[in-house]
Protein backbone atom coordinates (compact mmCIF):
# COMPACT_ATOMS: atom_id res chain seq x y z
CA MET A 1 -358.63 -84.88 -69.13
CA THR A 2 -355.83 -82.54 -70.15
CA GLU A 3 -355.01 -81.92 -73.80
CA ARG A 4 -351.25 -81.60 -73.46
CA HIS A 5 -350.58 -84.94 -75.21
CA ILE A 6 -353.17 -84.57 -77.95
CA ILE A 7 -351.74 -83.60 -81.32
CA ARG A 8 -354.15 -81.68 -83.49
CA PRO A 9 -353.88 -82.00 -87.30
CA SER A 10 -352.49 -78.46 -87.58
CA GLU A 11 -349.68 -79.40 -85.16
CA ALA A 12 -348.86 -82.78 -86.71
CA ASN A 13 -345.95 -81.54 -88.84
CA THR A 14 -344.36 -79.10 -86.40
CA ARG A 15 -342.66 -81.71 -84.21
CA ASP A 16 -340.58 -84.71 -85.17
CA VAL A 17 -340.19 -88.03 -83.40
CA PHE A 18 -336.86 -88.47 -81.65
CA GLU A 19 -335.24 -91.26 -79.67
CA TYR A 20 -332.92 -90.93 -76.71
CA ALA A 21 -330.90 -93.07 -74.35
CA LEU A 22 -328.94 -92.24 -71.23
CA LEU A 23 -325.23 -92.96 -71.03
CA ARG A 24 -324.44 -94.60 -67.72
CA VAL A 25 -321.09 -95.11 -66.08
CA VAL A 26 -320.86 -98.43 -64.26
CA PRO A 27 -317.45 -98.30 -62.55
CA ARG A 28 -317.72 -101.76 -61.00
CA ILE A 29 -319.73 -104.06 -63.24
CA GLU A 30 -320.09 -106.69 -60.52
CA ARG A 31 -321.92 -104.21 -58.25
CA GLY A 32 -324.29 -102.88 -60.92
CA GLU A 33 -324.27 -99.33 -59.51
CA CYS A 34 -324.27 -96.53 -62.04
CA VAL A 35 -324.07 -92.78 -62.51
CA ASN A 36 -325.87 -91.06 -65.38
CA ALA A 37 -323.21 -89.25 -67.41
CA GLY A 38 -324.80 -88.27 -70.70
CA VAL A 39 -327.61 -88.52 -73.19
CA LEU A 40 -327.75 -89.65 -76.83
CA VAL A 41 -330.43 -88.14 -79.08
CA TYR A 42 -331.45 -89.27 -82.56
CA CYS A 43 -334.02 -87.65 -84.86
CA ARG A 44 -334.42 -89.45 -88.18
CA ALA A 45 -336.53 -86.69 -89.78
CA GLN A 46 -333.73 -84.17 -89.22
CA SER A 47 -330.81 -86.61 -89.73
CA TYR A 48 -329.58 -85.60 -86.30
CA VAL A 49 -327.57 -87.62 -83.82
CA GLY A 50 -325.94 -85.93 -80.88
CA ALA A 51 -324.55 -86.58 -77.43
CA ARG A 52 -324.22 -84.32 -74.43
CA THR A 53 -322.18 -85.51 -71.47
CA HIS A 54 -321.48 -84.39 -67.92
CA LEU A 55 -319.45 -86.51 -65.50
CA ASP A 56 -320.06 -85.84 -61.82
CA GLU A 57 -316.70 -86.98 -60.43
CA ALA A 58 -317.84 -86.82 -56.81
CA ARG A 59 -320.71 -89.26 -57.48
CA LEU A 60 -318.46 -91.52 -59.52
CA LEU A 61 -315.74 -91.63 -56.87
CA ALA A 62 -318.35 -92.29 -54.17
CA LEU A 63 -319.19 -95.53 -56.02
CA ASP A 64 -315.59 -96.43 -56.77
CA PRO A 65 -312.71 -94.37 -55.33
CA ALA A 66 -310.34 -96.12 -57.75
CA ALA A 67 -312.36 -95.29 -60.89
CA ASP A 68 -310.34 -94.29 -63.94
CA VAL A 69 -311.81 -90.79 -64.34
CA ALA A 70 -309.54 -89.88 -67.28
CA GLY A 71 -310.44 -93.09 -69.11
CA ILE A 72 -314.15 -92.56 -68.53
CA ARG A 73 -313.91 -88.97 -69.77
CA ALA A 74 -312.11 -90.27 -72.88
CA ALA A 75 -314.87 -92.83 -73.50
CA LEU A 76 -317.57 -90.16 -73.15
CA GLY A 77 -315.61 -87.90 -75.50
CA ALA A 78 -315.41 -90.74 -78.03
CA VAL A 79 -319.21 -91.06 -77.97
CA GLU A 80 -319.53 -87.34 -78.66
CA GLY A 81 -317.01 -87.73 -81.49
CA VAL A 82 -318.95 -90.56 -83.13
CA CYS A 83 -322.12 -88.46 -82.97
CA ALA A 84 -320.39 -85.43 -84.48
CA GLY A 85 -319.05 -87.46 -87.40
CA GLY A 86 -316.01 -86.37 -89.36
CA GLU A 87 -312.50 -87.45 -88.39
CA ALA A 88 -313.42 -87.81 -84.72
CA ALA A 89 -315.86 -90.61 -85.62
CA GLY A 90 -313.21 -92.88 -87.10
CA GLN A 91 -314.72 -95.66 -89.23
CA ALA A 92 -318.23 -94.62 -88.21
CA ALA A 93 -317.80 -91.32 -90.08
CA VAL A 94 -319.10 -92.90 -93.30
CA ASP A 95 -322.29 -94.13 -91.60
CA ASP A 96 -325.48 -92.10 -91.53
CA ALA A 97 -326.86 -90.67 -88.28
CA GLY A 98 -329.20 -93.62 -87.70
CA ARG A 99 -326.48 -96.24 -88.00
CA ARG A 100 -324.20 -94.30 -85.65
CA PHE A 101 -327.03 -94.02 -83.08
CA ARG A 102 -327.87 -97.74 -83.33
CA TRP A 103 -324.21 -98.65 -82.90
CA LEU A 104 -323.92 -96.42 -79.81
CA ILE A 105 -327.04 -97.83 -78.13
CA ALA A 106 -326.07 -101.47 -78.67
CA PRO A 107 -325.83 -103.27 -75.30
CA ARG A 108 -322.30 -103.69 -74.00
CA SER A 109 -320.58 -104.69 -70.78
CA THR A 110 -318.13 -101.83 -70.54
CA VAL A 111 -317.79 -99.07 -67.98
CA VAL A 112 -319.80 -96.63 -70.18
CA GLN A 113 -323.10 -98.24 -71.16
CA PRO A 114 -326.24 -97.04 -72.95
CA GLY A 115 -329.56 -97.31 -71.17
CA PRO A 116 -332.90 -98.23 -72.73
CA VAL A 117 -334.21 -96.16 -75.63
CA HIS A 118 -337.15 -93.80 -75.10
CA THR A 119 -339.06 -91.63 -77.58
CA GLY A 120 -340.59 -88.19 -77.72
CA LEU A 121 -341.52 -85.31 -80.01
CA THR A 122 -339.38 -82.26 -80.63
CA VAL A 123 -338.89 -79.27 -82.87
CA ASP A 124 -335.18 -78.98 -82.08
CA PRO A 125 -333.31 -82.21 -81.24
CA ALA A 126 -330.12 -80.37 -80.20
CA ALA A 127 -332.10 -78.33 -77.66
CA GLU A 128 -333.79 -81.54 -76.54
CA ALA A 129 -330.39 -83.10 -75.86
CA ALA A 130 -329.45 -80.13 -73.66
CA ARG A 131 -332.81 -80.27 -71.86
CA LEU A 132 -332.51 -83.99 -71.19
CA LEU A 133 -328.95 -83.60 -69.92
CA ASP A 134 -330.13 -81.00 -67.40
CA LEU A 135 -333.18 -83.07 -66.42
CA LEU A 136 -331.66 -86.55 -66.20
CA VAL A 137 -327.92 -86.16 -65.67
CA ARG A 138 -327.02 -82.96 -63.84
């Protein structure tokens, strides 16, 4: 048995629980095919919500040569804006990080869709977002 998942009492407060979901692009809803294009990360303990995106145009166009790449990039940018807060978040700017995350992960039948939510432990949720983008999207 390995001890990599065992948290000792001295380590209990060094890492915080975080949640994440993939952002998927589904260019043709009727076909159900998708391309991972980003990751949403939320850490309640640190009041952090962030998104990192990367659109692989070649993969997208392989699924649908007529895909609206500019529109999809705009939608992904809007997700990043909601996470960042401020003016870019529009009406969501007044919501706390948790409400913005929950709104972004709500199921929807649009071209950019959130995947299921997963959890983990982290010291730095922003670094975790970058790590997950490299691991699951790029």
